[in-house]
Tab-separated table of C-alpha atoms in Angstrom:
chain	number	residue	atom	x	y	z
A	1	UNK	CA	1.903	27.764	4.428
A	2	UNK	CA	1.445	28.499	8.184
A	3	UNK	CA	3.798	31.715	7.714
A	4	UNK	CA	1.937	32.856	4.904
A	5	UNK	CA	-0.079	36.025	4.847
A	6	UNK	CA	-2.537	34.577	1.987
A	7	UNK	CA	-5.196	32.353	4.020
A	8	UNK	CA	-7.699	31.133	2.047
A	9	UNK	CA	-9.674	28.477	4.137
A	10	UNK	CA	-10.580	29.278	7.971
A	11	UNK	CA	-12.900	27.710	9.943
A	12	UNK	CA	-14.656	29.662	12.726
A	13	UNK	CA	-17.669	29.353	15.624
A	14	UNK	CA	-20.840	31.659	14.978
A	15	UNK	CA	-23.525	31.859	17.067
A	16	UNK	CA	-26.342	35.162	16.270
A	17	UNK	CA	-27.991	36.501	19.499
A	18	UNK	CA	-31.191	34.889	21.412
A	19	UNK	CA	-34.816	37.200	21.408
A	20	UNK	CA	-35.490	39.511	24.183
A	21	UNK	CA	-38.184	37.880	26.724
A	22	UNK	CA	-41.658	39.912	26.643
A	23	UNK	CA	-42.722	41.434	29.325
A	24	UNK	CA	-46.129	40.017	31.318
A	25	UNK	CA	-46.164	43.566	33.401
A	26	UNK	CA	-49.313	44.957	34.916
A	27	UNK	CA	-50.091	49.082	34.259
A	28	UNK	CA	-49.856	50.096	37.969
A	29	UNK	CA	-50.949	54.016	38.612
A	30	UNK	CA	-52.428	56.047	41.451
A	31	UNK	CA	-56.430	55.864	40.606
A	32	UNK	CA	-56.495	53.518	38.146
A	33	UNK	CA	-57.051	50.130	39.855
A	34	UNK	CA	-57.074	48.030	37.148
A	35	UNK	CA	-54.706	49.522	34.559
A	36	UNK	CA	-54.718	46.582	32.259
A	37	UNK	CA	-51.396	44.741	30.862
A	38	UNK	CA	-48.795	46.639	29.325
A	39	UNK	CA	-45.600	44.663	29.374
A	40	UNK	CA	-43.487	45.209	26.420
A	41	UNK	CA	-41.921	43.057	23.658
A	42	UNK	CA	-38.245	41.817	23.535
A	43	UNK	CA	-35.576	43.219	21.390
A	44	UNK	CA	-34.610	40.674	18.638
A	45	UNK	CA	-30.993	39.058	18.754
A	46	UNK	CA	-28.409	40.444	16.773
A	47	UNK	CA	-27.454	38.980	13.536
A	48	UNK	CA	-24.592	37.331	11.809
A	49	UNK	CA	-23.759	38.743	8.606
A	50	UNK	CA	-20.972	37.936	5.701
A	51	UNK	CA	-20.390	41.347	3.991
A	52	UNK	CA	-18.310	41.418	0.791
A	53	UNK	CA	-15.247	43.865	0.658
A	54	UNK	CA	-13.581	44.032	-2.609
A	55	UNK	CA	-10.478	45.567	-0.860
A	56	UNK	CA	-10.129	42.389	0.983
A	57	UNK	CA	-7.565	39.231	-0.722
A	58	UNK	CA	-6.898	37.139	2.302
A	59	UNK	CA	-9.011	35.474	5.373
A	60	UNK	CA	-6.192	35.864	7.517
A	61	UNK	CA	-8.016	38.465	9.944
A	62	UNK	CA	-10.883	35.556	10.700
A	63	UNK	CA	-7.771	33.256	11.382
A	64	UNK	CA	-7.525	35.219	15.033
A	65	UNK	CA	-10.987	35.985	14.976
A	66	UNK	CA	-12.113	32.343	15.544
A	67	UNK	CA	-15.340	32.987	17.706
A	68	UNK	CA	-17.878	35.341	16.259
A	69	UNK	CA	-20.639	35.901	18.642
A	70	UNK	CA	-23.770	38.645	17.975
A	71	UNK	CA	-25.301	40.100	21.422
A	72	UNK	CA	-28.235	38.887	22.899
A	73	UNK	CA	-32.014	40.694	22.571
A	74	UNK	CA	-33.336	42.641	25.713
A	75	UNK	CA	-36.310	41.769	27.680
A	76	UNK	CA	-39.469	43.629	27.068
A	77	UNK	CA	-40.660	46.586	30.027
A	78	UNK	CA	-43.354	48.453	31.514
A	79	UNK	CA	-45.567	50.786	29.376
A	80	UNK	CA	-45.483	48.347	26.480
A	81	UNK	CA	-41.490	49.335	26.089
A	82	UNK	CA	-39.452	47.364	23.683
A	83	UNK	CA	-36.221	45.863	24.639
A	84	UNK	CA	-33.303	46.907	22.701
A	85	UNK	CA	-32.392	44.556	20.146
A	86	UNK	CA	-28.952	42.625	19.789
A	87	UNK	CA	-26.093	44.420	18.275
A	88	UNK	CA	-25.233	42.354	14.955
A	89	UNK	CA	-21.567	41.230	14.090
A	90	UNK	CA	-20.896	41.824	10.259
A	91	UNK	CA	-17.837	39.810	8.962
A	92	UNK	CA	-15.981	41.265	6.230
A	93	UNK	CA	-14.255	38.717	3.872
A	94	UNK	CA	-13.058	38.815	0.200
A	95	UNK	CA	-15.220	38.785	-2.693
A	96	UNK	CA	-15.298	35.400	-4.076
A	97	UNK	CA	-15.571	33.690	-0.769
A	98	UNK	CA	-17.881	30.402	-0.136
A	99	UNK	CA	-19.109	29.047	3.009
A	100	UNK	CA	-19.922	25.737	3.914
A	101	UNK	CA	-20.978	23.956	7.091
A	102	UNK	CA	-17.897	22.758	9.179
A	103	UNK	CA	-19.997	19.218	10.042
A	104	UNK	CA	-21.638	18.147	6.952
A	105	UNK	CA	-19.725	19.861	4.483
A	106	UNK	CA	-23.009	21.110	2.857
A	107	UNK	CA	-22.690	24.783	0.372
A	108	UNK	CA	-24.617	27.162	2.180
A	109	UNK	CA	-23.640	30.673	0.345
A	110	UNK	CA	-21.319	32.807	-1.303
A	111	UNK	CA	-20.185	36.334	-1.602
A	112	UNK	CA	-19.621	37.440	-5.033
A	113	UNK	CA	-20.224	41.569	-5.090
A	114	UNK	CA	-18.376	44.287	-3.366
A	115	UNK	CA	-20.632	45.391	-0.156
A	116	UNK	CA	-22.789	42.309	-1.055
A	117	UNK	CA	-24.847	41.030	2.910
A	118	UNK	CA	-26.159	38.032	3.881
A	119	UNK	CA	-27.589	37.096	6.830
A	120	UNK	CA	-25.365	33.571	7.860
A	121	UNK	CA	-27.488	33.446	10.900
A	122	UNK	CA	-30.897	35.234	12.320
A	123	UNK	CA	-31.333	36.160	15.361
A	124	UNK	CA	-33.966	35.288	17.415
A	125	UNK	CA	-36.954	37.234	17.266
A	126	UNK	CA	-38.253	38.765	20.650
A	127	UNK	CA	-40.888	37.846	22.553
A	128	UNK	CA	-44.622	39.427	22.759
A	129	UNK	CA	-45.314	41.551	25.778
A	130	UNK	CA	-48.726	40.089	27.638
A	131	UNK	CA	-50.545	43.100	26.561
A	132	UNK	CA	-50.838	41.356	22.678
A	133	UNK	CA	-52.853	38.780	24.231
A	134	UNK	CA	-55.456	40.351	25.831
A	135	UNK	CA	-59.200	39.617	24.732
A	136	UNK	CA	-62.620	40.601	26.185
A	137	UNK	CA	-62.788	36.952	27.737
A	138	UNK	CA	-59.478	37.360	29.200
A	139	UNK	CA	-58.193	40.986	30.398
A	140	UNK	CA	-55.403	39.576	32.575
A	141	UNK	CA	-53.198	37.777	30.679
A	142	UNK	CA	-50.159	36.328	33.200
A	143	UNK	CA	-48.341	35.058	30.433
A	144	UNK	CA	-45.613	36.197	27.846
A	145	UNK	CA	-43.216	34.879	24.993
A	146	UNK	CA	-39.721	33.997	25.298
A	147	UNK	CA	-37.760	34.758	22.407
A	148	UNK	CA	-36.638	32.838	20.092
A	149	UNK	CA	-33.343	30.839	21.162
A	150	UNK	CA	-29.969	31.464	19.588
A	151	UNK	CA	-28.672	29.855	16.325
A	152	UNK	CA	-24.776	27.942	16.528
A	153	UNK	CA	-22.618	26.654	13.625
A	154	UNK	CA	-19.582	26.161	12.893
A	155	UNK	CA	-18.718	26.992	9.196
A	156	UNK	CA	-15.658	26.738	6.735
A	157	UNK	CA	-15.281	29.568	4.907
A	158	UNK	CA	-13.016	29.146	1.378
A	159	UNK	CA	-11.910	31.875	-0.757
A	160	UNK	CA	-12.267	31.261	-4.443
A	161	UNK	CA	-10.163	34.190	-6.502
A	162	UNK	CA	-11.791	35.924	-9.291
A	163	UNK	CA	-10.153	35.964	-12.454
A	164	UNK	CA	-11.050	35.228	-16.247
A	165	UNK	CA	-8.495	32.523	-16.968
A	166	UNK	CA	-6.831	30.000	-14.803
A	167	UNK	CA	-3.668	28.104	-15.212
A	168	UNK	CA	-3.428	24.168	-14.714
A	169	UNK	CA	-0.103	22.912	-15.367
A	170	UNK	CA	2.143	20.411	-13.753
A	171	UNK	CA	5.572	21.867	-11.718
A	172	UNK	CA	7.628	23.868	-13.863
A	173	UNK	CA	5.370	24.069	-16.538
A	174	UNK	CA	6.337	27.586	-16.906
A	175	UNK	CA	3.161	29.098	-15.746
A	176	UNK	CA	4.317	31.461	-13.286
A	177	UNK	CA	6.837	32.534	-16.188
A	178	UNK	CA	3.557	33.344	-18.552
A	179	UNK	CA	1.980	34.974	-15.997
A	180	UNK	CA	5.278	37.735	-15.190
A	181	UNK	CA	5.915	37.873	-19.121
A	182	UNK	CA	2.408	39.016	-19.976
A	183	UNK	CA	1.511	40.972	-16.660
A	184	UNK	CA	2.793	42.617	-14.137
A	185	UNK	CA	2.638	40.253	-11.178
A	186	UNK	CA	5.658	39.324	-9.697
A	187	UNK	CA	5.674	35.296	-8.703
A	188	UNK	CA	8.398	33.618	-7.497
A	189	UNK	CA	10.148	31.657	-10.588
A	190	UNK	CA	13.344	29.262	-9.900
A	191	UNK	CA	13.927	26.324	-11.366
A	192	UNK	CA	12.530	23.668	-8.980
A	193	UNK	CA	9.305	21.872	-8.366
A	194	UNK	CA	6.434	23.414	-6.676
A	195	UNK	CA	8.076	27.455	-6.625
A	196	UNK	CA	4.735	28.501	-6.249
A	197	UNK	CA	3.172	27.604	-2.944
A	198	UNK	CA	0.304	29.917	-3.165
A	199	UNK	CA	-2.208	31.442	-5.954
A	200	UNK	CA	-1.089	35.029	-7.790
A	201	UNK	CA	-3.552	36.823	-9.987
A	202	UNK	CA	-2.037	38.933	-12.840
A	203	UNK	CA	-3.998	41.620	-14.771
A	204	UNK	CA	-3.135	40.864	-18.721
A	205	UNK	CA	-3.217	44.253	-21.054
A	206	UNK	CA	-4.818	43.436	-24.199
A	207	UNK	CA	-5.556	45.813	-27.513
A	208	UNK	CA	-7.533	49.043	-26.965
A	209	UNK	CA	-6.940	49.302	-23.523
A	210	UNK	CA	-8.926	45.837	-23.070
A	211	UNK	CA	-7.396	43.470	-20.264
A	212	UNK	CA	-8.241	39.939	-18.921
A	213	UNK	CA	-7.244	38.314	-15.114
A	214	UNK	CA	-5.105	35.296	-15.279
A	215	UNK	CA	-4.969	33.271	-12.259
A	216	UNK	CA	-1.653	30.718	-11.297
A	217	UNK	CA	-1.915	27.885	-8.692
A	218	UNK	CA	0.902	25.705	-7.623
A	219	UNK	CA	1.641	22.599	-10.029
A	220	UNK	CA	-1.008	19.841	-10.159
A	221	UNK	CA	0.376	16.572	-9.915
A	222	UNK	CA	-1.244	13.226	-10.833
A	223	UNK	CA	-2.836	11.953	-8.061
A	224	UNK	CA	-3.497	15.638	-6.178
A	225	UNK	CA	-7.792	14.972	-6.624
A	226	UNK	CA	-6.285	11.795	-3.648
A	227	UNK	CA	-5.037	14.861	-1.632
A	228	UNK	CA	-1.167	14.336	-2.994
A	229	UNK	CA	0.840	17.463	-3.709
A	230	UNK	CA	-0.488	21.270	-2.993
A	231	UNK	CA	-2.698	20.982	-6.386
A	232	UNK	CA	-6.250	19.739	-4.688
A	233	UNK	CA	-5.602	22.421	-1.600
A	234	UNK	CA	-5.777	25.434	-4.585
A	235	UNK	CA	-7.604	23.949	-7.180
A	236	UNK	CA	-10.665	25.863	-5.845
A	237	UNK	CA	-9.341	28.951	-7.037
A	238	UNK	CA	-9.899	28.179	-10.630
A	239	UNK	CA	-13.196	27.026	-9.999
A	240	UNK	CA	-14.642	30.558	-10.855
A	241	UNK	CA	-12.406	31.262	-13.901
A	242	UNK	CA	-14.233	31.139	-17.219
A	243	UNK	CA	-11.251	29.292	-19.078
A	244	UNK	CA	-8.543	27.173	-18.299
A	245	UNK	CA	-5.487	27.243	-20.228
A	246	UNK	CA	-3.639	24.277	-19.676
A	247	UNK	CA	0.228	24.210	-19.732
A	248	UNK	CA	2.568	21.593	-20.934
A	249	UNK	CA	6.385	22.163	-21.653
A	250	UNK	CA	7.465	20.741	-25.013
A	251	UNK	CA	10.123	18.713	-23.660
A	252	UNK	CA	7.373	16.171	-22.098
A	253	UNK	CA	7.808	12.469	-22.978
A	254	UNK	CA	4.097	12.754	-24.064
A	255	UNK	CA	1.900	15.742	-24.041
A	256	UNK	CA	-1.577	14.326	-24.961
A	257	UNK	CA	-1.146	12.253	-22.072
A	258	UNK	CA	0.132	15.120	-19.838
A	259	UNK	CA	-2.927	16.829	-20.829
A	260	UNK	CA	-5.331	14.049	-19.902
A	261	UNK	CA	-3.848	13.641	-16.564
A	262	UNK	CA	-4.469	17.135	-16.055
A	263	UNK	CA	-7.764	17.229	-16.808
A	264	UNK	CA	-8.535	13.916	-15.551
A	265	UNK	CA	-7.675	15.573	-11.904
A	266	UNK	CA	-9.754	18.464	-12.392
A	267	UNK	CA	-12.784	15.984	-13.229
A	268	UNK	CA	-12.299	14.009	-9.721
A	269	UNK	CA	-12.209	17.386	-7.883
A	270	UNK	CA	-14.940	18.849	-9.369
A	271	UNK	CA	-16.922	17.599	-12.741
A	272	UNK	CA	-18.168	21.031	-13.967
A	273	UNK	CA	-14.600	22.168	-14.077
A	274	UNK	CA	-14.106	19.293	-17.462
A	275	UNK	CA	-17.061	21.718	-18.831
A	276	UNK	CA	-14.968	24.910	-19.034
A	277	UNK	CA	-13.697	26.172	-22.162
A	278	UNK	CA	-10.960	24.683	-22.758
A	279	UNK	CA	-7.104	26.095	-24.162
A	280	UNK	CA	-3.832	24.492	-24.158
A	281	UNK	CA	-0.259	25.859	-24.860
A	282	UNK	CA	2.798	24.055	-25.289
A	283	UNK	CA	5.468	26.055	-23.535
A	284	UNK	CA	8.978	26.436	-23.988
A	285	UNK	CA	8.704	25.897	-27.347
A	286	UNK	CA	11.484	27.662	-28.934
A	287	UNK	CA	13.011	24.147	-28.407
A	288	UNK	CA	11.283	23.188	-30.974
A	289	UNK	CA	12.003	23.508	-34.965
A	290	UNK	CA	9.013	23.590	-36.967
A	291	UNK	CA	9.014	20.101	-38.475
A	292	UNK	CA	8.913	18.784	-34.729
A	293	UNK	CA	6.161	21.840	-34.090
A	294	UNK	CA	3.820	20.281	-36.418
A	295	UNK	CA	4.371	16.296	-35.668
A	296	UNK	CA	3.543	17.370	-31.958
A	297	UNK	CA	0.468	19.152	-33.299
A	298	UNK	CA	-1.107	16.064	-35.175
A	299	UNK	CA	-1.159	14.140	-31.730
A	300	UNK	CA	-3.352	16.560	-30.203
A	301	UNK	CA	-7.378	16.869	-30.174
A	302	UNK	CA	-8.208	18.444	-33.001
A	303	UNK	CA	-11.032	20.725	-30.977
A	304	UNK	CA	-8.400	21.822	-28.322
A	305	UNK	CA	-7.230	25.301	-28.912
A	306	UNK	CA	-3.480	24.824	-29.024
A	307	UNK	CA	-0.952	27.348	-29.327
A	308	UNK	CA	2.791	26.841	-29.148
A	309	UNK	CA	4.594	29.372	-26.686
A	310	UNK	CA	7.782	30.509	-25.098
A	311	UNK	CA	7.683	33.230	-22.706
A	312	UNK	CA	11.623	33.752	-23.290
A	313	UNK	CA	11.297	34.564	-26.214
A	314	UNK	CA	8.166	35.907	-26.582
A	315	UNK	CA	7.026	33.448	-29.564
A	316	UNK	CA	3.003	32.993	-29.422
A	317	UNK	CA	2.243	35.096	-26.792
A	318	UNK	CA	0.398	37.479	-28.881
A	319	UNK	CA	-1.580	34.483	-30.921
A	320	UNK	CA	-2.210	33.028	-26.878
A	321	UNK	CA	-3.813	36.378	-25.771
A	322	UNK	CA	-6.633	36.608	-29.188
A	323	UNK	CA	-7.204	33.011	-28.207
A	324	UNK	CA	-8.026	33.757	-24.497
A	325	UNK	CA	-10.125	36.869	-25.412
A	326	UNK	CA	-12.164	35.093	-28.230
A	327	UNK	CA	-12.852	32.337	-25.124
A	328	UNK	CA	-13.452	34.508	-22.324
A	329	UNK	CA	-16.075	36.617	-24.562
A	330	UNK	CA	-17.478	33.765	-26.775
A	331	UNK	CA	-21.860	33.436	-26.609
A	332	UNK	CA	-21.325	29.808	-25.499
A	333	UNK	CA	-18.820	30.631	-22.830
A	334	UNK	CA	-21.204	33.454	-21.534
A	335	UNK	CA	-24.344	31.758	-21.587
A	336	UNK	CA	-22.854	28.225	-20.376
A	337	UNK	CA	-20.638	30.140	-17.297
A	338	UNK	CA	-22.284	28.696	-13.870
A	339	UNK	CA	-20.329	27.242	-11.316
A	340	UNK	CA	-21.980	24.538	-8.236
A	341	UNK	CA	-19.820	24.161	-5.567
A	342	UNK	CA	-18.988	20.700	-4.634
A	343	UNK	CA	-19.643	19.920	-0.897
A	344	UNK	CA	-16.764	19.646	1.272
A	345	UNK	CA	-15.330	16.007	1.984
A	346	UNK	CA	-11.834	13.986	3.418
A	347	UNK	CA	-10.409	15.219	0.590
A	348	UNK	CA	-11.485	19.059	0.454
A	349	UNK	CA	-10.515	20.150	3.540
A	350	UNK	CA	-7.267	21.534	5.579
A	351	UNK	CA	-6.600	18.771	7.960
A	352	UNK	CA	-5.121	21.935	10.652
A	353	UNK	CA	-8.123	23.556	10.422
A	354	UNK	CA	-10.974	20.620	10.463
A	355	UNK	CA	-9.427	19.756	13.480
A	356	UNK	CA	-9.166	22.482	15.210
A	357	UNK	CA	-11.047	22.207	18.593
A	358	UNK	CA	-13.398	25.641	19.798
A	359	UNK	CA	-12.928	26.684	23.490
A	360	UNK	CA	-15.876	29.035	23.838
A	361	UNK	CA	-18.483	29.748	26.427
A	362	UNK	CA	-21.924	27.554	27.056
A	363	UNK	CA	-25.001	29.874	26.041
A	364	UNK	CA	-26.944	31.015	28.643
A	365	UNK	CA	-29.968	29.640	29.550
A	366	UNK	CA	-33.795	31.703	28.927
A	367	UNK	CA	-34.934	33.214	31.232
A	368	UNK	CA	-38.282	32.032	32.273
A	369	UNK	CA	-39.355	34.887	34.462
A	370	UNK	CA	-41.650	36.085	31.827
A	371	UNK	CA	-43.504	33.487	31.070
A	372	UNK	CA	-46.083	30.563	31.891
A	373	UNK	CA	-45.096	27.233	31.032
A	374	UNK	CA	-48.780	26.297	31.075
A	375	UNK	CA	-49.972	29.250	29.146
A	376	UNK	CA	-47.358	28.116	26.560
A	377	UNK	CA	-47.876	27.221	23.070
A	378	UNK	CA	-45.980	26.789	19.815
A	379	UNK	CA	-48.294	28.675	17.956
A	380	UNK	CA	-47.350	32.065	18.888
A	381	UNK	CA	-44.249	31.716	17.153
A	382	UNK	CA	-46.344	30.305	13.828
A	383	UNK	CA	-45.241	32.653	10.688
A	384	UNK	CA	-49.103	32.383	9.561
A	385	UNK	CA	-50.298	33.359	13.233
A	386	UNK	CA	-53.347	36.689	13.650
A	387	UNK	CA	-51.448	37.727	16.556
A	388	UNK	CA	-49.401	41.608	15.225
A	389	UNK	CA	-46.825	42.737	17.495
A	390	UNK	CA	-47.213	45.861	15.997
């Protein structure tokens, strides 16, 4: 995977800018003696902002773009000036990315819509100038704000592809050979375990110029919710997809069991994914006669959607794709589709990039030029507060 173009977890250092320091500057003019304050406010720091670009299907740029740093607020000037406010840094990623917070693991957003913003980090706000503070019982004010400190984090941001149907299936399940038969993607197909090491979206035609997206991760195998195989590592991808269509090959010893295995792993990574519509097909079946066709059947759940497919052939594909559509656009599927992302843990994460260490430089320290530390209170910074910068 490390020579792969297709990155889909990153984790990276963001820190938004610090507010400008008012200004506690005294009006100083030929015949006017006591001019009064007039030192300005601070610029605000810039801001940190995740901006959805639907042009976008990898997080490799972030992967040499580890530090992400917005510039610092200016300090407030004479003649009730404003600083300049920090320049923000906007970080493009695909749509369909999720971030989370590198220490805890805690969900903090998502980016879900094409030019979609949102603020990952504020910057600080800048400081009042001394002039805001003046009263009739106190025309001198010596004192200004700071502004506001910096915010740091470090955050893990996972892509999550968007598609209408995702395939779970064990290693050569034939799933990569659905998704070439009935698209046009192109995924690697040989006849070896785990041929695909990395998700491939396909755009499936359907009547009247209708079409669906199919999503393929590598093979699931039992035990991959423990962190064995490649499953677990791409198993977020299908986490968005309104059905699953679950592959088993008809020459499995048992395929009800197959089938539970499957979705017993999809249950220990996440437990709304065992609430998805649900559709399985038996592939490779044109190794099957029909008496065999229909003892196989009588095994399964009777409320599973099964359909019996070869994508050699072309037997059931045409039955599979009416099934799909009926799911993807049934009321209970649209009303029911919601998707809470589980927090990262041990299990979640890529061990290459929880560990990876930040080398970046300290913040700098405020300034305290501008300000009193006696004359200093909380309150000016209260959200409720009388005192209007403007």
């Amino acid at each position: 995977m490390a020579d792969s173009n297709f990155i889909d977890y990153v984790k990276i250092l963001c820190r938004s800018g610090k507010g400008g320091a008012g200004s506690r500057h005294f009006h100083r003019a030929k015949y006017i003696p006591k001019g009064g304050p007039d030192g300005g406010d601070g610029g605000r720091g810039g801001h940190i902002i995740l901006k959805g670009n639907r042009h976008m299907w990898t997080l490799l740029p972030l992967r040499y773009r580890r530090h992400v740093f917005a510039t610092n607020g200016q300090s407030g000037g004479e003649n009730r000036s404003s600083g300049k406010d920090g320049e923000d840094q906007i970080i493009e990623v695909p749509i369909g990315t999720t971030v989370f917070d590198a220490e805890t693991g805690e969900f903090l957003c998502e980016v879900t819509e094409d030019e979609e913003e949102i603020k990952l980090l504020r910057g600080g706000k800048g400081g009042l100038g001394n002039w805001h503070f003046a009263t009739s019982t106190n025309r001198a004010p010596r004192y200004a704000q700071p502004g506001q400190p910096a915010l740091e984090k470090a955050v893990v941001l996972e892509l999550k592809l968007l598609g209408d149907v995702g395939l779970v299936g064990f290693p050569n399940a034939g799933k990569s050979t659905l998704l070439s038969a009935i698209s046009a993607a192109k995924p690697k197909i040989a006849d070896y375990p785990f041929t695909t090491m990395e998700p491939s979206l396909g755009i499936v035609d359907y009547r009247g110029d209708r079409s669906f997206v199919m999503a393929d991760i590598p093979g699931i195998i039992e035990g991959a919710s423990e962190g064995k195989g490649l499953g677990l590592r791409f198993l977020r991808h299908i986490e968005r997809n309104a059905v699953l269509l679950f592959m088993v090959p008809a020459d499995s010893d048992n395929i009800k069991h197959d089938y539970e295995v499957l979705l017993k792993e999809l249950r220990e990574f996440n437990p709304e994914l065992a609430d998805k519509s649900r559709v399985l097909a038996v592939s490779k079946s044109d190794m099957l006669d029909d008496e065999l066709r229909d003892e196989i059947a009588k095994e399964l759940p009777e409320d599973l959607p099964t359909v019996f497919i070869s994508a050699v052939t072309g037997q059931g594909l045409v039955e599979l794709k009416d099934l799909l559509w009926r799911e993807i656009n049934s009321d209970d599927n649209k009303n029911n589709f919601s998707i809470t992302h589980r927090p990262l843990d041990r299990r979640h994460r890529v061990e290459e990039e929880d560990e990876f260490i930040f080398d970046q430089p300290e913040m700098e320290e405020d300034d305290s030029e501008y300000w009193d530390d006696e004359d200093w209170n909380d309150e000016f910074w209260d959200e409720e507060s009388s005192v209007n910068p403007d």
